Amino acid sequence: MKKKLALLTFAVVVGLPTSAFANSQYVQYDPTFNEQQKQTWLAEQGLQEVRELKQDGFSLVEPLPHVDKKDVDADLIPVSVVEKATDSAQLQQTYLDQSRIPTYWKYSRGKTDVRVAIIDDAIDVNHSEFKNVIYKTTTISGIRKPDDHGTHVAGIVAAAEDGKGIVGVASGVKLIGADVFDGDFASSIDIGDGVLYAISQGADVINLSLGQYEYDPYMEAAIKKAEAKNIIVVSAAGNDGRNKLLFPASMNSVIAVGSVGTLGRASTFSNYGKGLNIMAPGEGVYSTMVGNKYGYLDGTSMATPIVSGVIALAKSKNPFITNSTLRSKLYAAAAKKTGDTSLHYGTGRLNAGMLATIPSPVSKVSVPSVLKPNQPFALYFDEYSNAKTLTRLYKDGKIVKTFSNDYLRNGTHKYTYALKEAGTYKLVFATSSGRHTRVTERVITVK
């Protein structure tokens, strides 16, 4: 059955959502209010707080007992309910080669310090493909019960390279799991809190194989926090074949992913329209299922983690690259065909060749490999990061010269020096920020 997005009003009619937030409403107020100011403001609006939400400036509320809802002055925002959108099918697996991913694994298979958050339903962490892959998981809503959707999405991104079963797009990275679904539905509040959890756990990429048609300020605020921390968010366009993207895929900072079939044509179920960014394989995608099994699924839910996996490979190569630069390179490399329109294909089809265009934090190093004693030399290198770069020269493990230990402006840098003693020297560039460090080395022989 093709599952569709269910808005709150529809879901209440059919009695499907079981989230604790179902039928709830929230308000947004000045985040600088202290507790007394907030309570005064709520009372003036005819509201009482059910509970404070995790983001400043938001509270779950209900009208005061003596106040009719129509007399409330504040804008009451319904907590919308989001459904996973996926169809099942049994087609041939082609998505890795289709996006040219194996060709570009030479740049990286994924680094263990890069984390991809799967905000979905619960991942089957006992699946053999996730041994040593899961960094941390949590349950935001409902009772934790592994589900095929979240497990399938997780396997696409990071199933282990172990010679058995499948291999993830970025098999070397770690996964953060945030279970936000209670059955087939999740509240917009829980999804927002899942994003906050991903941020707190150090996510580099956030995958949202979900969405709704209604704008939601709580979810938007959480995603903006991720973007501010240079965490890139990738989201599904939707599976209703409509000329409208789901939210949050419709946000400017979010990479909106549509689906193509094995021949590269847009899937009939794939949503399209203004704001669509890129297409990826979404038909007959083979991945992990609950109970140590494997299976095929269709949907923009499946196309989205393929893009997230390629983004994770790019972040593995250079975790310090800015989101705006990364998005630009992703879109520039997308494969285009005659007759494509931006409404139906965005910038084109995912092409992992974009990894070749991602510079290492320190690139184009130019330094002589052989010198004579006391011979002056020039050292050139390009810097592509927003992190500190420690540039040092070592001999026999001892520091000879420190050229830099600071934030360097992106661009070409030059230093000059002369080595007096004969011997073998190692020039080390170590770019670091938080848990991420990338090292480039060169050897200089003086004789």
Short mmCIF file of C-alpha atoms in Angstrom, two decimals:
data_model
loop_
_atom_site.label_atom_id
_atom_site.label_comp_id
_atom_site.label_asym_id
_atom_site.label_seq_id
_atom_site.Cartn_x
_atom_site.Cartn_y
_atom_site.Cartn_z
CA MET A 1 0.00 0.00 0.00
CA LYS A 2 1.24 3.45 -0.84
CA LYS A 3 1.34 5.34 2.43
CA LYS A 4 0.51 9.04 2.20
CA LEU A 5 1.10 11.97 4.46
CA ALA A 6 -1.72 12.32 6.96
CA LEU A 7 -2.46 15.74 8.38
CA LEU A 8 -3.86 16.03 11.88
CA THR A 9 -7.47 16.62 10.82
CA PHE A 10 -7.52 13.57 8.53
CA ALA A 11 -5.68 11.42 11.03
CA VAL A 12 -8.13 12.19 13.82
CA VAL A 13 -11.03 11.13 11.61
CA VAL A 14 -9.55 7.72 10.88
CA GLY A 15 -8.20 7.32 14.40
CA LEU A 16 -4.62 6.51 13.42
CA PRO A 17 -2.23 8.71 15.40
CA THR A 18 -1.31 7.62 18.90
CA SER A 19 1.34 10.23 19.65
CA ALA A 20 1.04 11.97 23.00
CA PHE A 21 0.86 15.19 21.01
CA ALA A 22 -2.19 14.22 18.94
CA ASN A 23 -4.83 16.98 18.98
CA SER A 24 -2.41 19.25 20.84
CA GLN A 25 -1.64 22.89 20.07
CA TYR A 26 1.31 25.11 20.81
CA VAL A 27 2.18 28.78 20.73
CA GLN A 28 5.28 30.74 19.91
CA TYR A 29 6.21 33.70 22.08
CA ASP A 30 9.17 36.01 22.67
CA PRO A 31 12.07 33.69 23.60
CA THR A 32 13.57 36.43 25.82
CA PHE A 33 10.60 36.28 28.23
CA ASN A 34 11.42 35.19 31.76
CA GLU A 35 9.05 32.76 33.48
CA GLN A 36 6.86 35.50 34.97
CA GLN A 37 6.61 37.39 31.67
CA LYS A 38 5.71 34.18 29.85
CA GLN A 39 2.96 33.27 32.32
CA THR A 40 1.58 36.83 32.23
CA TRP A 41 1.51 36.76 28.45
CA LEU A 42 -0.23 33.35 28.39
CA ALA A 43 -2.87 34.54 30.85
CA GLU A 44 -3.49 37.64 28.73
CA GLN A 45 -4.06 35.39 25.72
CA GLY A 46 -6.50 33.21 27.67
CA LEU A 47 -4.11 30.26 27.77
CA GLN A 48 -2.50 27.95 30.26
CA GLU A 49 0.71 26.00 29.72
CA VAL A 50 0.45 22.22 29.47
CA ARG A 51 4.20 21.98 29.36
CA GLU A 52 7.21 23.87 28.14
CA LEU A 53 8.81 22.57 24.94
CA LYS A 54 12.53 22.06 24.45
CA GLN A 55 13.11 25.13 22.33
CA ASP A 56 12.97 28.58 23.89
CA GLY A 57 9.86 30.50 22.90
CA PHE A 58 7.51 27.51 22.47
CA SER A 59 4.96 25.96 24.83
CA LEU A 60 2.25 23.34 24.54
CA VAL A 61 -0.96 25.06 25.67
CA GLU A 62 -4.70 24.83 26.09
CA PRO A 63 -7.34 27.50 26.72
CA LEU A 64 -8.09 28.42 30.33
CA PRO A 65 -11.13 26.51 31.62
CA HIS A 66 -13.42 29.56 31.37
CA VAL A 67 -12.15 30.66 27.94
CA ASP A 68 -13.63 29.50 24.65
CA LYS A 69 -11.03 28.62 22.01
CA LYS A 70 -12.44 31.23 19.61
CA ASP A 71 -11.72 33.94 22.21
CA VAL A 72 -8.01 33.12 22.41
CA ASP A 73 -5.99 35.97 20.91
CA ALA A 74 -2.72 34.11 20.27
CA ASP A 75 -2.06 32.07 17.14
CA LEU A 76 -2.68 28.46 18.17
CA ILE A 77 -0.51 26.16 16.07
CA PRO A 78 -1.83 22.59 15.72
CA VAL A 79 0.75 19.88 16.25
CA SER A 80 0.65 18.25 12.85
CA VAL A 81 1.15 14.55 12.33
CA VAL A 82 3.60 13.20 9.78
CA GLU A 83 3.59 9.78 8.14
CA LYS A 84 6.38 7.84 6.53
CA ALA A 85 5.80 7.71 2.79
CA THR A 86 6.96 4.53 1.11
CA ASP A 87 5.71 1.75 -1.17
CA SER A 88 7.07 -1.76 -1.30
CA ALA A 89 8.26 -3.35 -4.53
CA GLN A 90 10.66 -6.02 -5.74
CA LEU A 91 12.90 -4.62 -8.42
CA GLN A 92 16.58 -5.04 -9.21
CA GLN A 93 19.01 -3.11 -7.01
CA THR A 94 20.87 -0.53 -9.10
CA TYR A 95 21.19 2.57 -6.98
CA LEU A 96 24.90 2.42 -6.15
CA ASP A 97 26.10 2.22 -9.76
CA GLN A 98 23.28 4.46 -10.94
CA SER A 99 24.70 7.32 -8.86
CA ARG A 100 28.33 6.31 -9.64
CA ILE A 101 29.02 5.80 -5.95
CA PRO A 102 31.52 2.86 -6.13
CA THR A 103 33.65 4.81 -8.62
CA TYR A 104 34.24 7.52 -6.03
CA TRP A 105 34.75 5.39 -2.94
CA LYS A 106 38.46 5.91 -3.64
CA TYR A 107 38.07 9.27 -1.89
CA SER A 108 36.45 7.79 1.21
CA ARG A 109 34.24 4.97 2.45
CA GLY A 110 33.22 7.19 5.35
CA LYS A 111 35.11 8.19 8.49
CA THR A 112 34.10 7.05 11.98
CA ASP A 113 34.09 10.63 13.30
CA VAL A 114 31.28 11.55 10.89
CA ARG A 115 27.76 10.96 12.24
CA VAL A 116 24.51 10.72 10.29
CA ALA A 117 21.26 11.10 12.23
CA ILE A 118 18.34 8.97 11.08
CA ILE A 119 15.23 10.72 12.42
CA ASP A 120 12.64 8.10 11.65
CA ASP A 121 11.20 5.10 13.41
CA ALA A 122 13.40 2.77 15.43
CA ILE A 123 16.37 1.12 13.75
CA ASP A 124 16.84 -2.61 14.35
CA VAL A 125 20.18 -2.16 16.10
CA ASN A 126 20.59 -5.94 16.39
CA HIS A 127 20.80 -6.34 12.61
CA SER A 128 24.20 -7.76 11.65
CA GLU A 129 24.79 -4.80 9.29
CA PHE A 130 24.83 -2.39 12.23
CA LYS A 131 27.48 -4.03 14.39
CA ASN A 132 29.83 -1.21 15.47
CA VAL A 133 27.85 1.24 13.29
CA ILE A 134 25.43 2.75 15.82
CA TYR A 135 26.80 5.67 17.83
CA LYS A 136 23.69 6.31 19.91
CA THR A 137 19.90 5.97 19.71
CA THR A 138 16.94 7.33 21.61
CA THR A 139 13.16 7.12 21.59
CA ILE A 140 11.40 10.48 21.37
CA SER A 141 7.86 9.12 21.06
CA GLY A 142 5.98 5.91 21.77
CA ILE A 143 7.42 2.54 22.76
CA ARG A 144 10.60 1.56 21.00
CA LYS A 145 9.89 -1.13 18.43
CA PRO A 146 12.23 -1.62 15.44
CA ASP A 147 10.52 -0.91 12.13
CA ASP A 148 11.38 -1.67 8.51
CA HIS A 149 11.29 1.98 7.37
CA GLY A 150 13.95 3.34 9.74
CA THR A 151 16.00 0.16 9.43
CA HIS A 152 15.89 0.34 5.63
CA VAL A 153 16.91 4.01 5.60
CA ALA A 154 19.78 3.34 8.04
CA GLY A 155 21.13 0.47 5.94
CA ILE A 156 21.19 2.60 2.79
CA VAL A 157 23.42 5.10 4.57
CA ALA A 158 25.79 2.95 6.58
CA ALA A 159 25.35 -0.83 6.37
CA ALA A 160 28.70 -2.40 7.25
CA GLU A 161 31.26 -3.36 4.63
CA ASP A 162 31.73 -6.89 5.90
CA GLY A 163 31.55 -9.07 2.81
CA LYS A 164 27.99 -10.12 3.62
CA GLY A 165 24.57 -8.72 2.79
CA ILE A 166 24.73 -5.13 1.54
CA VAL A 167 27.11 -2.22 1.92
CA GLY A 168 26.03 1.30 2.81
CA VAL A 169 26.79 4.35 0.70
CA ALA A 170 29.04 5.54 3.56
CA SER A 171 29.82 2.31 5.37
CA GLY A 172 32.47 3.83 7.63
CA VAL A 173 30.36 6.49 9.34
CA LYS A 174 28.38 6.21 12.57
CA LEU A 175 24.62 6.45 12.93
CA ILE A 176 22.51 8.36 15.42
CA GLY A 177 18.97 7.02 15.67
CA ALA A 178 16.03 9.10 16.88
CA ASP A 179 12.76 7.18 16.99
CA VAL A 180 10.02 9.78 16.50
CA PHE A 181 7.22 7.56 15.19
CA ASP A 182 4.45 5.89 17.11
CA GLY A 183 3.23 3.43 14.50
CA ASP A 184 3.07 5.15 11.12
CA PHE A 185 2.77 8.66 12.51
CA ALA A 186 4.97 11.23 14.25
CA SER A 187 4.14 14.66 15.59
CA SER A 188 5.90 17.75 14.30
CA ILE A 189 7.02 18.45 17.88
CA ASP A 190 8.68 15.04 18.18
CA ILE A 191 10.45 15.52 14.86
CA GLY A 192 11.70 18.93 16.01
CA ASP A 193 12.95 17.34 19.23
CA GLY A 194 14.59 14.59 17.18
CA VAL A 195 16.53 17.27 15.30
CA LEU A 196 17.57 18.83 18.63
CA TYR A 197 18.74 15.40 19.83
CA ALA A 198 20.77 14.94 16.65
CA ILE A 199 22.41 18.31 17.22
CA SER A 200 23.23 17.43 20.84
CA GLN A 201 24.84 14.15 19.74
CA GLY A 202 27.13 15.82 17.22
CA ALA A 203 25.41 14.95 13.96
CA ASP A 204 27.10 16.09 10.76
CA VAL A 205 24.17 15.13 8.52
CA ILE A 206 20.49 14.77 9.40
CA ASN A 207 18.26 12.51 7.27
CA LEU A 208 14.50 13.17 7.26
CA SER A 209 12.71 10.57 5.14
CA LEU A 210 9.40 12.10 6.16
CA GLY A 211 7.38 15.27 5.81
CA GLN A 212 4.06 17.05 5.85
CA TYR A 213 2.39 19.64 3.65
CA GLU A 214 1.82 22.14 6.44
CA TYR A 215 4.51 24.57 7.55
CA ASP A 216 5.57 24.04 11.15
CA PRO A 217 7.55 26.71 13.06
CA TYR A 218 8.76 24.34 15.77
CA MET A 219 10.36 22.00 13.26
CA GLU A 220 11.69 24.96 11.29
CA ALA A 221 13.34 26.47 14.38
CA ALA A 222 15.11 23.17 15.15
CA ILE A 223 16.35 22.80 11.56
CA LYS A 224 17.63 26.38 11.58
CA LYS A 225 19.63 25.51 14.71
CA ALA A 226 21.19 22.60 12.80
CA GLU A 227 22.06 24.81 9.84
CA ALA A 228 23.63 27.38 12.17
CA LYS A 229 25.96 24.62 13.43
CA ASN A 230 26.89 23.61 9.85
CA ILE A 231 24.85 20.40 10.10
CA ILE A 232 23.31 19.66 6.72
CA VAL A 233 19.69 18.45 6.55
CA VAL A 234 18.39 16.22 3.73
CA SER A 235 14.66 15.59 3.36
CA ALA A 236 12.18 13.73 1.14
CA ALA A 237 10.11 15.60 -1.44
CA GLY A 238 7.10 13.31 -0.96
CA ASN A 239 5.39 10.37 -2.66
CA ASP A 240 2.08 11.78 -3.85
CA GLY A 241 3.06 12.82 -7.39
CA ARG A 242 2.02 16.38 -6.53
CA ASN A 243 3.35 19.72 -7.70
CA LYS A 244 4.23 20.61 -4.13
CA LEU A 245 7.09 19.61 -1.84
CA LEU A 246 6.62 18.33 1.66
CA PHE A 247 7.83 20.44 4.57
CA PRO A 248 10.66 20.58 5.66
CA ALA A 249 12.03 19.67 2.19
CA SER A 250 10.56 22.99 1.04
CA MET A 251 12.92 24.96 3.33
CA ASN A 252 15.70 26.77 1.45
CA SER A 253 18.49 25.33 3.59
CA VAL A 254 17.23 21.74 3.32
CA ILE A 255 18.28 19.49 0.42
CA ALA A 256 14.97 18.39 -1.14
CA VAL A 257 15.24 14.95 -2.76
CA GLY A 258 12.97 13.47 -5.41
CA SER A 259 13.01 9.95 -6.84
CA VAL A 260 14.01 8.52 -10.22
CA GLY A 261 13.70 4.99 -11.55
CA THR A 262 16.43 2.78 -12.97
CA LEU A 263 16.34 4.60 -16.33
CA GLY A 264 16.74 7.99 -14.68
CA ARG A 265 13.19 9.18 -15.28
CA ALA A 266 11.29 10.86 -12.47
CA SER A 267 9.18 8.33 -10.56
CA THR A 268 5.46 8.80 -11.08
CA PHE A 269 4.98 8.96 -7.32
CA SER A 270 7.70 11.58 -6.74
CA ASN A 271 6.55 15.06 -5.72
CA TYR A 272 7.98 17.92 -7.75
CA GLY A 273 7.82 21.69 -7.94
CA LYS A 274 9.58 24.84 -6.82
CA GLY A 275 12.39 24.13 -4.36
CA LEU A 276 13.16 20.61 -5.59
CA ASN A 277 16.95 20.28 -5.45
CA ILE A 278 18.11 16.88 -6.63
CA MET A 279 16.92 13.44 -7.72
CA ALA A 280 18.23 10.07 -6.57
CA PRO A 281 17.24 6.42 -7.15
CA GLY A 282 14.06 5.61 -5.27
CA GLU A 283 12.66 2.52 -6.98
CA GLY A 284 13.61 -1.01 -6.03
CA VAL A 285 16.12 0.05 -3.39
CA TYR A 286 17.50 -3.00 -1.58
CA SER A 287 18.44 -2.55 2.06
CA THR A 288 18.15 -3.84 5.60
CA MET A 289 14.86 -4.92 7.20
CA VAL A 290 13.88 -5.88 10.74
CA GLY A 291 14.92 -9.33 11.93
CA ASN A 292 18.30 -9.46 10.18
CA LYS A 293 16.54 -9.50 6.81
CA TYR A 294 16.76 -7.52 3.56
CA GLY A 295 14.17 -6.23 1.17
CA TYR A 296 13.17 -3.78 -1.54
CA LEU A 297 11.29 -0.53 -1.00
CA ASP A 298 10.33 2.40 -3.23
CA GLY A 299 9.94 6.04 -2.35
CA THR A 300 11.56 9.40 -1.89
CA SER A 301 12.21 8.03 1.60
CA MET A 302 14.76 5.71 -0.03
CA ALA A 303 16.23 8.33 -2.39
CA THR A 304 16.90 10.70 0.51
CA PRO A 305 19.42 8.52 2.45
CA ILE A 306 21.36 7.85 -0.77
CA VAL A 307 21.97 11.60 -0.95
CA SER A 308 22.67 11.72 2.80
CA GLY A 309 25.24 8.96 2.35
CA VAL A 310 27.08 10.86 -0.40
CA ILE A 311 27.01 14.01 1.75
CA ALA A 312 28.52 11.93 4.59
CA LEU A 313 31.33 10.85 2.24
CA ALA A 314 31.97 14.50 1.38
CA LYS A 315 32.02 15.41 5.07
CA SER A 316 34.43 12.52 5.66
CA LYS A 317 36.81 14.02 3.15
CA ASN A 318 36.45 17.53 4.58
CA PRO A 319 34.26 17.87 7.70
CA PHE A 320 35.02 21.60 7.85
CA ILE A 321 33.50 22.55 4.50
CA THR A 322 30.54 24.91 4.78
CA ASN A 323 27.02 23.73 4.04
CA SER A 324 26.59 26.35 1.32
CA THR A 325 29.74 25.19 -0.48
CA LEU A 326 28.76 21.55 -0.14
CA ARG A 327 25.26 22.16 -1.54
CA SER A 328 26.72 24.13 -4.46
CA LYS A 329 29.10 21.30 -5.37
CA LEU A 330 26.36 18.68 -5.01
CA TYR A 331 24.05 20.57 -7.37
CA ALA A 332 26.81 21.49 -9.85
CA ALA A 333 27.77 17.82 -10.29
CA ALA A 334 24.21 16.57 -10.78
CA ALA A 335 23.65 14.73 -14.07
CA LYS A 336 21.28 16.46 -16.45
CA LYS A 337 19.42 15.22 -19.53
CA THR A 338 17.85 17.01 -22.45
CA GLY A 339 14.27 17.91 -21.64
CA ASP A 340 14.77 18.04 -17.87
CA THR A 341 12.99 20.85 -16.09
CA SER A 342 13.93 22.22 -12.69
CA LEU A 343 10.37 21.64 -11.50
CA HIS A 344 10.62 17.89 -12.17
CA TYR A 345 14.36 17.22 -11.71
CA GLY A 346 15.78 20.11 -9.67
CA THR A 347 19.46 20.43 -10.58
CA GLY A 348 19.54 16.87 -11.94
CA ARG A 349 20.33 13.35 -10.77
CA LEU A 350 22.72 12.56 -7.92
CA ASN A 351 26.28 12.05 -9.15
CA ALA A 352 28.87 10.95 -6.60
CA GLY A 353 31.47 12.53 -8.86
CA MET A 354 30.92 15.62 -6.72
CA LEU A 355 33.34 13.97 -4.26
CA ALA A 356 36.17 14.71 -6.68
CA THR A 357 35.39 18.42 -6.36
CA ILE A 358 35.48 18.47 -2.54
CA PRO A 359 38.92 19.79 -1.56
CA SER A 360 40.74 18.34 1.42
CA PRO A 361 41.19 20.85 4.26
CA VAL A 362 44.78 21.31 3.11
CA SER A 363 45.26 20.85 -0.63
CA LYS A 364 47.76 21.57 -3.40
CA VAL A 365 50.77 21.36 -1.11
CA SER A 366 53.93 22.51 -2.89
CA VAL A 367 57.26 21.90 -1.15
CA PRO A 368 60.62 20.53 -2.39
CA SER A 369 61.17 16.86 -1.56
CA VAL A 370 64.98 17.16 -1.57
CA LEU A 371 67.05 20.10 -0.30
CA LYS A 372 70.62 20.97 0.54
CA PRO A 373 71.57 22.17 4.05
CA ASN A 374 70.81 25.88 4.56
CA GLN A 375 68.97 26.04 1.24
CA PRO A 376 65.95 28.39 1.57
CA PHE A 377 62.69 26.94 0.31
CA ALA A 378 59.10 28.12 -0.11
CA LEU A 379 56.11 26.16 1.19
CA TYR A 380 52.74 26.71 -0.48
CA PHE A 381 49.37 25.17 0.32
CA ASP A 382 45.66 25.89 -0.08
CA GLU A 383 43.35 25.96 2.91
CA TYR A 384 39.67 24.96 2.66
CA SER A 385 38.20 24.94 6.15
CA ASN A 386 36.71 26.98 8.94
CA ALA A 387 38.95 25.24 11.47
CA LYS A 388 42.43 25.64 12.97
CA THR A 389 45.38 24.28 11.03
CA LEU A 390 48.54 23.33 12.88
CA THR A 391 51.45 23.28 10.40
CA ARG A 392 54.66 21.82 11.84
CA LEU A 393 57.97 20.41 10.72
CA TYR A 394 59.36 17.43 12.65
CA LYS A 395 62.69 15.59 12.74
CA ASP A 396 63.02 12.35 14.66
CA GLY A 397 59.68 13.09 16.34
CA LYS A 398 60.81 16.47 17.65
CA ILE A 399 59.35 19.82 16.62
CA VAL A 400 61.70 21.81 14.41
CA LYS A 401 59.39 24.62 13.31
CA THR A 402 55.74 25.64 13.77
CA PHE A 403 54.47 27.61 10.78
CA SER A 404 50.82 28.04 11.84
CA ASN A 405 48.49 27.13 14.67
CA ASP A 406 45.44 29.24 14.01
CA TYR A 407 42.39 29.77 11.80
CA LEU A 408 43.68 30.46 8.32
CA ARG A 409 41.73 32.33 5.70
CA ASN A 410 40.59 30.10 2.83
CA GLY A 411 43.05 30.46 -0.02
CA THR A 412 46.76 30.02 -0.71
CA HIS A 413 49.32 30.37 2.09
CA LYS A 414 53.09 30.68 1.82
CA TYR A 415 55.94 30.24 4.29
CA THR A 416 59.71 30.28 3.75
CA TYR A 417 62.39 28.50 5.74
CA ALA A 418 65.85 26.90 5.55
CA LEU A 419 66.90 23.61 7.16
CA LYS A 420 70.45 23.52 8.49
CA GLU A 421 70.97 19.85 9.27
CA ALA A 422 70.94 16.87 6.95
CA GLY A 423 68.28 14.26 7.61
CA THR A 424 64.65 13.34 6.97
CA TYR A 425 61.93 15.79 8.00
CA LYS A 426 58.18 15.36 8.12
CA LEU A 427 55.89 18.30 7.34
CA VAL A 428 52.50 17.77 9.02
CA PHE A 429 49.29 19.74 8.46
CA ALA A 430 46.64 18.95 11.11
CA THR A 431 43.29 20.70 10.70
CA SER A 432 41.05 20.31 13.75
CA SER A 433 37.70 21.39 15.14
CA GLY A 434 35.89 19.52 17.88
CA ARG A 435 36.27 15.78 17.34
CA HIS A 436 37.22 16.20 13.68
CA THR A 437 40.88 16.16 12.62
CA ARG A 438 42.27 15.70 9.12
CA VAL A 439 46.02 15.29 8.55
CA THR A 440 48.17 15.81 5.45
CA GLU A 441 51.87 14.95 5.46
CA ARG A 442 54.90 15.53 3.24
CA VAL A 443 58.52 14.29 3.62
CA ILE A 444 61.53 16.51 3.00
CA THR A 445 65.03 15.08 2.74
CA VAL A 446 68.05 17.29 3.38
CA LYS A 447 71.33 15.92 2.07
#
